[in-house]
Amino acid sequence: MTPLFLTAALVLATGLFAVGLFGLMIRRGILFQIIALEIMLTGPALAFVAAGAHHGDPGGQGMFIFVLVLAASEVALGLALYLRLGRHADVSDSDTVNLLRR
Amino acid sequence: MGLSGAFAIWAGALGLVAMALAITRPNVVHALIWVVAGLISLAAGFFALGAGFAGAVQILIYAGAIIAVFIFVVMTIDSGDAALARERVRLGKGWKLPLVLVLAVLAPVALSLPGGGLDGAPVAVPAQRLGALLFGPWAVAVEVASAMLIAALLGARHLARREGGQ
């Protein structure tokens, strides 16, 4: 049996992305959807770090830093939008704002 | 794959289970706690892979700072029993079609996984080499990332500000 560490890591990364995508589709609360987006981003992060460890290359961890920056920006803007929606229109649900107007 | 690689896969599998639990909790606080558990499991996997800087950053910034922002926002909303019951009802009925769609997306990935040539133990990458990369050849990308963070900061401040007189 061949040891396939990178293949197992890529399967896990795909699984994390799929779990996040599934959560994004089954939830309608905006907070839960932002959480699911975060989980989706951890999949590529794991893939980058595992590939960097496989090749002994620092680029994997470097790309992980960029994924982290992206996640932080997305959470900041998403939560600010959520707060504003909740304050002005009493909305916590993404279905009620899908027309971009009231 | 070696002991460290096996431990990394085990920790990653734990993280996957924790994330799957996170997206199915009706209570947002429980979901956040499971996300933190999953992120820390993944960080343990990063340490086992020899990516110590990524693991530390995962715990300090991801599980520490980003989830803390979530907690602050959750504290400002009132998630009463009505919201909890609504989430339970929704979770019970709308999951079949998304599951089929996700599996349809995953099927080609599972079929195209490489069967060999990717073996070998993980190689540790010290933080010094990461720093030499980030502040050397990738300096422009780091500057662009910092500009994106500042844009997100300004955008969040603009969106979440209270308008006077209301």
Short mmCIF file of C-alpha atoms in Angstrom, two decimals:
data_model
loop_
_atom_site.label_atom_id
_atom_site.label_comp_id
_atom_site.label_asym_id
_atom_site.label_seq_id
_atom_site.Cartn_x
_atom_site.Cartn_y
_atom_site.Cartn_z
CA MET A 1 0.00 0.00 0.00
CA THR A 2 1.48 3.30 -1.05
CA PRO A 3 1.39 6.04 1.57
CA LEU A 4 -0.56 8.89 0.06
CA PHE A 5 -0.36 11.72 2.53
CA LEU A 6 -1.00 14.52 0.06
CA THR A 7 -3.93 12.68 -1.54
CA ALA A 8 -5.56 12.23 1.87
CA ALA A 9 -5.02 15.91 2.65
CA LEU A 10 -6.57 16.93 -0.68
CA VAL A 11 -9.57 14.67 0.00
CA LEU A 12 -9.99 16.39 3.37
CA ALA A 13 -9.71 19.81 1.75
CA THR A 14 -12.36 18.87 -0.81
CA GLY A 15 -14.54 17.61 2.02
CA LEU A 16 -14.18 20.87 3.94
CA PHE A 17 -15.08 22.88 0.84
CA ALA A 18 -18.10 20.63 0.20
CA VAL A 19 -19.29 20.91 3.81
CA GLY A 20 -19.09 24.68 3.57
CA LEU A 21 -20.92 24.73 0.24
CA PHE A 22 -23.62 22.44 1.63
CA GLY A 23 -24.01 24.69 4.67
CA LEU A 24 -24.22 27.76 2.44
CA MET A 25 -27.09 26.17 0.52
CA ILE A 26 -29.11 24.72 3.40
CA ARG A 27 -28.96 27.77 5.70
CA ARG A 28 -30.89 30.98 5.17
CA GLY A 29 -29.73 32.95 8.19
CA ILE A 30 -27.04 35.42 7.09
CA LEU A 31 -24.82 34.69 10.10
CA PHE A 32 -24.89 30.96 9.35
CA GLN A 33 -24.11 31.63 5.71
CA ILE A 34 -21.05 33.71 6.65
CA ILE A 35 -19.91 30.85 8.91
CA ALA A 36 -20.36 28.43 6.00
CA LEU A 37 -18.29 30.73 3.74
CA GLU A 38 -15.52 30.64 6.36
CA ILE A 39 -15.63 26.84 6.33
CA MET A 40 -15.43 26.88 2.53
CA LEU A 41 -12.26 28.98 2.76
CA THR A 42 -10.57 26.55 5.15
CA GLY A 43 -10.62 23.88 2.44
CA PRO A 44 -8.26 25.70 0.04
CA ALA A 45 -6.19 26.82 3.03
CA LEU A 46 -5.61 23.19 4.03
CA ALA A 47 -4.80 22.29 0.41
CA PHE A 48 -2.20 25.09 0.20
CA VAL A 49 -0.52 24.17 3.48
CA ALA A 50 -0.48 20.45 2.65
CA ALA A 51 0.99 21.07 -0.79
CA GLY A 52 3.61 23.38 0.73
CA ALA A 53 4.52 20.69 3.25
CA HIS A 54 4.69 18.08 0.49
CA HIS A 55 7.14 20.11 -1.57
CA GLY A 56 8.95 21.70 1.38
CA ASP A 57 8.11 25.09 -0.14
CA PRO A 58 7.20 28.20 1.92
CA GLY A 59 4.76 29.29 -0.80
CA GLY A 60 2.02 27.08 0.69
CA GLN A 61 2.08 28.93 4.00
CA GLY A 62 2.37 32.25 2.15
CA MET A 63 -0.82 31.53 0.25
CA PHE A 64 -2.41 30.49 3.56
CA ILE A 65 -1.67 33.99 4.87
CA PHE A 66 -3.46 35.47 1.85
CA VAL A 67 -6.45 33.16 2.38
CA LEU A 68 -6.55 34.37 5.97
CA VAL A 69 -6.50 38.01 4.86
CA LEU A 70 -9.35 37.27 2.44
CA ALA A 71 -11.37 35.57 5.19
CA ALA A 72 -10.84 38.48 7.56
CA SER A 73 -11.94 41.05 4.95
CA GLU A 74 -14.97 38.97 4.00
CA VAL A 75 -16.07 38.55 7.62
CA ALA A 76 -15.63 42.25 8.37
CA LEU A 77 -17.71 43.36 5.39
CA GLY A 78 -20.29 40.58 5.75
CA LEU A 79 -20.90 41.28 9.42
CA ALA A 80 -21.09 45.03 8.80
CA LEU A 81 -23.71 44.42 6.09
CA TYR A 82 -25.55 42.09 8.47
CA LEU A 83 -25.60 44.69 11.24
CA ARG A 84 -26.82 47.36 8.84
CA LEU A 85 -29.57 45.13 7.45
CA GLY A 86 -30.67 44.20 10.95
CA ARG A 87 -30.66 47.81 12.10
CA HIS A 88 -32.50 49.38 9.19
CA ALA A 89 -34.84 46.67 7.96
CA ASP A 90 -34.92 44.09 10.78
CA VAL A 91 -33.68 41.42 8.40
CA SER A 92 -31.66 38.38 9.46
CA ASP A 93 -32.57 36.24 6.48
CA SER A 94 -30.99 36.29 3.03
CA ASP A 95 -34.20 35.34 1.19
CA THR A 96 -35.96 38.54 2.17
CA VAL A 97 -33.30 40.77 0.59
CA ASN A 98 -32.80 38.90 -2.68
CA LEU A 99 -34.43 41.64 -4.75
CA LEU A 100 -31.98 44.32 -3.54
CA ARG A 101 -34.92 46.63 -2.91
CA ARG A 102 -37.90 46.87 -0.68
CA MET B 1 3.21 8.73 5.09
CA GLY B 2 4.95 8.68 8.42
CA LEU B 3 3.62 9.36 11.88
CA SER B 4 3.34 13.15 11.51
CA GLY B 5 1.46 12.85 8.21
CA ALA B 6 -0.93 10.30 9.74
CA PHE B 7 -1.54 12.60 12.71
CA ALA B 8 -2.18 15.52 10.37
CA ILE B 9 -4.78 13.50 8.46
CA TRP B 10 -6.42 12.39 11.70
CA ALA B 11 -6.57 15.98 13.01
CA GLY B 12 -7.95 17.17 9.69
CA ALA B 13 -10.64 14.49 9.78
CA LEU B 14 -11.62 15.66 13.28
CA GLY B 15 -11.81 19.20 11.92
CA LEU B 16 -14.04 18.05 9.07
CA VAL B 17 -16.43 16.37 11.53
CA ALA B 18 -16.51 19.50 13.69
CA MET B 19 -17.28 21.69 10.67
CA ALA B 20 -20.06 19.32 9.57
CA LEU B 21 -21.56 19.63 13.05
CA ALA B 22 -21.15 23.41 12.89
CA ILE B 23 -23.29 23.91 9.81
CA THR B 24 -26.14 21.80 11.20
CA ARG B 25 -26.58 23.49 14.60
CA PRO B 26 -29.74 25.61 14.92
CA ASN B 27 -28.11 27.76 17.63
CA VAL B 28 -25.52 30.19 16.28
CA VAL B 29 -23.39 30.07 19.45
CA HIS B 30 -23.14 26.28 19.24
CA ALA B 31 -22.23 26.58 15.56
CA LEU B 32 -19.44 29.04 16.42
CA ILE B 33 -18.06 26.74 19.13
CA TRP B 34 -17.91 23.87 16.64
CA VAL B 35 -16.19 26.13 14.11
CA VAL B 36 -13.55 27.00 16.71
CA ALA B 37 -13.10 23.29 17.46
CA GLY B 38 -12.65 22.58 13.76
CA LEU B 39 -10.19 25.45 13.28
CA ILE B 40 -8.06 24.31 16.23
CA SER B 41 -8.09 20.72 14.91
CA LEU B 42 -6.88 22.01 11.55
CA ALA B 43 -4.19 24.04 13.34
CA ALA B 44 -3.00 20.84 15.05
CA GLY B 45 -2.82 19.29 11.60
CA PHE B 46 -0.76 22.25 10.36
CA PHE B 47 1.69 21.80 13.25
CA ALA B 48 2.00 18.10 12.41
CA LEU B 49 2.71 19.03 8.79
CA GLY B 50 5.66 21.15 9.92
CA ALA B 51 3.87 24.38 9.05
CA GLY B 52 4.18 25.85 12.52
CA PHE B 53 3.67 29.46 11.47
CA ALA B 54 0.43 28.62 9.67
CA GLY B 55 -0.80 26.69 12.72
CA ALA B 56 -0.01 29.55 15.09
CA VAL B 57 -1.67 32.09 12.81
CA GLN B 58 -4.68 29.80 12.46
CA ILE B 59 -5.15 29.72 16.25
CA LEU B 60 -4.29 33.37 16.95
CA ILE B 61 -6.08 35.13 14.09
CA TYR B 62 -8.66 32.69 12.72
CA ALA B 63 -9.90 31.09 15.93
CA GLY B 64 -8.98 34.07 18.06
CA ALA B 65 -9.70 37.31 16.24
CA ILE B 66 -12.16 36.43 13.45
CA ILE B 67 -14.39 34.25 15.64
CA ALA B 68 -14.23 36.93 18.36
CA VAL B 69 -15.74 39.39 15.86
CA PHE B 70 -18.51 36.86 15.26
CA ILE B 71 -19.12 36.59 19.01
CA PHE B 72 -19.40 40.38 19.29
CA VAL B 73 -22.02 40.48 16.53
CA VAL B 74 -23.93 37.53 18.01
CA MET B 75 -24.05 39.36 21.34
CA THR B 76 -25.87 42.27 19.70
CA ILE B 77 -28.73 40.16 18.35
CA ASP B 78 -31.42 38.44 20.35
CA SER B 79 -31.75 34.85 19.23
CA GLY B 80 -34.86 33.83 21.11
CA ASP B 81 -36.75 30.58 21.06
CA ALA B 82 -38.66 31.68 17.95
CA ALA B 83 -35.49 32.01 15.87
CA LEU B 84 -34.25 28.69 17.20
CA ALA B 85 -37.48 26.92 16.27
CA ARG B 86 -37.43 28.53 12.80
CA GLU B 87 -33.89 27.31 12.16
CA ARG B 88 -34.87 23.79 13.31
CA VAL B 89 -37.81 23.68 10.90
CA ARG B 90 -35.67 24.92 8.01
CA LEU B 91 -32.87 22.48 8.73
CA GLY B 92 -35.34 19.62 8.69
CA LYS B 93 -36.83 20.22 5.28
CA GLY B 94 -34.46 21.82 2.79
CA TRP B 95 -31.35 19.62 2.71
CA LYS B 96 -32.03 16.96 0.07
CA LEU B 97 -31.53 18.97 -3.13
CA PRO B 98 -28.37 20.75 -1.85
CA LEU B 99 -26.92 17.36 -0.88
CA VAL B 100 -27.52 16.02 -4.40
CA LEU B 101 -25.98 19.17 -5.91
CA VAL B 102 -22.88 18.99 -3.70
CA LEU B 103 -22.41 15.29 -4.51
CA ALA B 104 -22.76 16.07 -8.22
CA VAL B 105 -20.03 18.69 -7.87
CA LEU B 106 -17.81 16.30 -5.91
CA ALA B 107 -18.18 13.27 -8.20
CA PRO B 108 -15.68 14.42 -10.88
CA VAL B 109 -13.21 15.44 -8.15
CA ALA B 110 -13.37 11.97 -6.59
CA LEU B 111 -12.88 10.35 -9.99
CA SER B 112 -9.89 12.52 -10.88
CA LEU B 113 -7.88 12.03 -7.68
CA PRO B 114 -4.29 11.07 -8.45
CA GLY B 115 -3.60 7.47 -7.47
CA GLY B 116 0.15 7.65 -7.09
CA GLY B 117 3.25 9.75 -7.29
CA LEU B 118 2.20 11.94 -4.39
CA ASP B 119 3.64 9.86 -1.59
CA GLY B 120 6.29 11.01 0.81
CA ALA B 121 6.43 12.48 4.28
CA PRO B 122 5.62 16.16 4.92
CA VAL B 123 8.65 18.46 4.97
CA ALA B 124 8.87 21.05 7.72
CA VAL B 125 9.11 24.67 6.51
CA PRO B 126 10.49 27.05 9.17
CA ALA B 127 9.02 30.52 9.57
CA GLN B 128 12.32 32.11 8.50
CA ARG B 129 11.88 30.81 4.96
CA LEU B 130 8.27 32.02 4.92
CA GLY B 131 9.40 35.48 6.01
CA ALA B 132 12.14 35.55 3.37
CA LEU B 133 9.47 34.71 0.76
CA LEU B 134 6.85 37.20 1.97
CA PHE B 135 9.24 40.13 2.36
CA GLY B 136 11.30 39.27 -0.70
CA PRO B 137 9.74 38.04 -3.95
CA TRP B 138 6.15 38.36 -2.70
CA ALA B 139 6.44 41.86 -1.22
CA VAL B 140 4.08 43.38 -3.78
CA ALA B 141 1.43 40.73 -3.07
CA VAL B 142 1.72 41.43 0.67
CA GLU B 143 1.23 45.15 -0.01
CA VAL B 144 -1.86 44.40 -2.11
CA ALA B 145 -3.22 42.20 0.69
CA SER B 146 -2.70 44.99 3.21
CA ALA B 147 -4.48 47.42 0.89
CA MET B 148 -7.39 44.96 0.75
CA LEU B 149 -7.51 44.81 4.55
CA ILE B 150 -7.60 48.61 4.76
CA ALA B 151 -10.37 48.71 2.14
CA ALA B 152 -12.34 46.15 4.16
CA LEU B 153 -11.75 48.18 7.33
CA LEU B 154 -13.02 51.39 5.74
CA GLY B 155 -15.97 49.56 4.15
CA ALA B 156 -16.97 47.92 7.41
CA ARG B 157 -16.71 51.21 9.25
CA HIS B 158 -18.81 52.94 6.61
CA LEU B 159 -21.46 50.22 6.53
CA ALA B 160 -21.81 49.75 10.27
CA ARG B 161 -21.78 53.37 11.35
CA ARG B 162 -24.82 54.82 13.06
CA GLU B 163 -26.44 57.65 11.20
CA GLY B 164 -27.00 60.72 13.32
CA GLY B 165 -30.52 61.81 14.12
CA GLN B 166 -32.14 58.39 13.74
#
